[in-house]
Coordinates of C-alpha atoms in Angstrom, one line a residue:
X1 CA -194.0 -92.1 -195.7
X2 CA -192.7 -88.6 -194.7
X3 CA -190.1 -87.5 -192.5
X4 CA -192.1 -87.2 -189.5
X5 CA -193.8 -90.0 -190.0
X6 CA -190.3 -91.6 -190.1
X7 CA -189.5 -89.8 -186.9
X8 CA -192.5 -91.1 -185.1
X9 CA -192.2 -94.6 -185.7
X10 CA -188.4 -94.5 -184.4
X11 CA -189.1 -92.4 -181.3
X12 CA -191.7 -95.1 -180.6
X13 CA -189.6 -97.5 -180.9
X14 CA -186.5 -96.2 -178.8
X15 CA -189.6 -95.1 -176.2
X16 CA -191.0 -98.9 -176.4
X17 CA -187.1 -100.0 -176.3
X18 CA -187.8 -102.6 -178.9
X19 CA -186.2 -102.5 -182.2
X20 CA -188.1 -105.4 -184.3
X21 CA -189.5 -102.8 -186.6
X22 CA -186.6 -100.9 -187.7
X23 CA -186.1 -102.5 -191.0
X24 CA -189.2 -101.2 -192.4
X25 CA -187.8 -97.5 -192.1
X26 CA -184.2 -98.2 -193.0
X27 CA -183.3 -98.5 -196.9
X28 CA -181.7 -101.3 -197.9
X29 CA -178.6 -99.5 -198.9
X30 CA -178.4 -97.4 -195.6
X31 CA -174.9 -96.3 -194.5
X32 CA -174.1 -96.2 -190.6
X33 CA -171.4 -93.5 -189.4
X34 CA -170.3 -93.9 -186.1
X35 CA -168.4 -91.5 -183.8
X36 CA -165.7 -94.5 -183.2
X37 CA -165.4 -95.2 -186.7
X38 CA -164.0 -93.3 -189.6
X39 CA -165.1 -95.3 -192.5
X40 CA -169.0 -95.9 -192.2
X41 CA -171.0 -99.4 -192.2
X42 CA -173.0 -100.1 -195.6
X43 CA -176.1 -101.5 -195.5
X44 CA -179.6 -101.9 -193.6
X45 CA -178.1 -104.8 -191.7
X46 CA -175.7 -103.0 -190.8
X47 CA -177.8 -100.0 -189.3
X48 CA -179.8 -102.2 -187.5
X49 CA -177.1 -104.3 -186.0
X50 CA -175.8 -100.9 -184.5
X51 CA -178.7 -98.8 -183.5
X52 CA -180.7 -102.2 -182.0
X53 CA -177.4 -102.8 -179.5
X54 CA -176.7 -99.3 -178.7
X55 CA -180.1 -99.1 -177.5
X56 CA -179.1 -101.9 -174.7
X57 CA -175.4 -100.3 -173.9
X58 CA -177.2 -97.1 -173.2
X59 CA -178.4 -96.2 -169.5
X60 CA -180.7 -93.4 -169.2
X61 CA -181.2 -92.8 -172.8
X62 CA -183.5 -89.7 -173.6
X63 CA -184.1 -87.2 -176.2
X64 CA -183.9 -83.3 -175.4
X65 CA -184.6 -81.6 -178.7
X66 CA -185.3 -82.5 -182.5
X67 CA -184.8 -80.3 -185.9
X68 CA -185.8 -80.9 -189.5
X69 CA -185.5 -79.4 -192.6
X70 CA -186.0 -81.2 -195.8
X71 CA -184.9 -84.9 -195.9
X72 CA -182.9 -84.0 -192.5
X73 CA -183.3 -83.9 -189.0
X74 CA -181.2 -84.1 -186.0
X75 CA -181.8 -85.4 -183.0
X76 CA -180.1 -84.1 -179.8
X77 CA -179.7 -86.8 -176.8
X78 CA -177.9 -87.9 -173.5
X79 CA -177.4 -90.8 -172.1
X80 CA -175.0 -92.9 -169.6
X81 CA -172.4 -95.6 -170.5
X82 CA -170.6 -97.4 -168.1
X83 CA -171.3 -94.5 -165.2
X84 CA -170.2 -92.2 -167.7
X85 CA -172.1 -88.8 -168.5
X86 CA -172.5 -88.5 -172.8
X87 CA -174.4 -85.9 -174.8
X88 CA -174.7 -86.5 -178.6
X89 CA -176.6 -86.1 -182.0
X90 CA -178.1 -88.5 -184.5
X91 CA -178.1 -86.9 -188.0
X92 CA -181.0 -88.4 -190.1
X93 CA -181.4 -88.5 -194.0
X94 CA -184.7 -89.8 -195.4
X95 CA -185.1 -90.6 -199.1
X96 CA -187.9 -89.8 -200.8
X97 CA -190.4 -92.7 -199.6
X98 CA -189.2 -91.7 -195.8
X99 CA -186.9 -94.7 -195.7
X100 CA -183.4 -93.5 -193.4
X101 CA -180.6 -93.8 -196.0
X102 CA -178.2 -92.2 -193.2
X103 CA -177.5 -92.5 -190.0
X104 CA -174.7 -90.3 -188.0
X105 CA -174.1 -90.6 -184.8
X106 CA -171.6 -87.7 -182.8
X107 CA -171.1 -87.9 -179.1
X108 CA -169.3 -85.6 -176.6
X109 CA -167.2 -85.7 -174.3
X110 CA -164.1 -88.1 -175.2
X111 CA -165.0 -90.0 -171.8
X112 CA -168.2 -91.0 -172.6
X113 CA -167.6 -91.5 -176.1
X114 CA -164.5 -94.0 -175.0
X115 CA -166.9 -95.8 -172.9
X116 CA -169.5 -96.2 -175.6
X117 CA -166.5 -97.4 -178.5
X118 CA -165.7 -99.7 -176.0
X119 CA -169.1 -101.1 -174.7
X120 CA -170.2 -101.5 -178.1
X121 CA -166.6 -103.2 -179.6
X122 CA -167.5 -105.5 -176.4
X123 CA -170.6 -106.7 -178.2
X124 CA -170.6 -106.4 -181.7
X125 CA -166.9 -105.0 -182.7
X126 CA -166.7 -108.3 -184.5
X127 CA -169.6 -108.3 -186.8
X128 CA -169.9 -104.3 -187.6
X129 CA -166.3 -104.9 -189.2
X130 CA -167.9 -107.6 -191.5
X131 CA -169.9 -105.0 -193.1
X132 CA -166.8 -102.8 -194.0
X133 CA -165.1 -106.0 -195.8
X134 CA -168.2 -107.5 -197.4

């Protein structure tokens, strides 16, 4: 599996809104960085657990423009949480067999990013601290 190929199974997934395949392209040793955290999430379970909710916390989720180079791509995106206007990017890094060992999120402005900490703590705070401690 490449990159791309990589690319176009998530996109069809976000696009279909249904995340039951996203193990298959996430290694199991995947690290999760989010832009409320400063100490990212180890492992697939992990990734899943916060890419599957955010999916449902976001309104009006759509991508604008995508670059790769390499193992990398970013993924540029807006969105609505809680009425409140967000822009953002989701860094990508694929290993060799096109399986995501990385997964960065950044989002802009502090409103919107305050809206999405919170709507996400709301749901799955709890268990993405879990990870940090296992």
């Amino acid at each position: 599996m490449t990159l791309d190929d990589t690319l176009d199974r998530w996109h069809d997934m976000v696009a279909r809104r249904d995340m039951s395949d996203l193990p298959q392209i996430i290694h199991a040793d995947a690290v999760f960085r989010s832009p409320v955290a400063h100490t990212p999430y180890p492992s697939r379970d992990a990734v899943v657990l916060a890419l599957s909710t955010v999916l449902t916390v976001f309104e009006d989720f759509r991508y604008h423009r995508q670059f790769r180079e390499g193992s990398d791509a970013v993924l540029e995106f807006s969105a609505t949480v809680d009425g409140r206007s967000l822009r953002g990017v989701d860094l990508i890094h694929v290993d060799d067999d096109g399986l995501i060992t990385e997964f960065e999120v950044m989002v802009r402005p502090l409103s919107g990013l305050q809206a999405l900490g919170a709507a996400m703590g709301q749901r799955i705070g709890a268990q993405l601290t879990g990870f940090k401690d296992a």
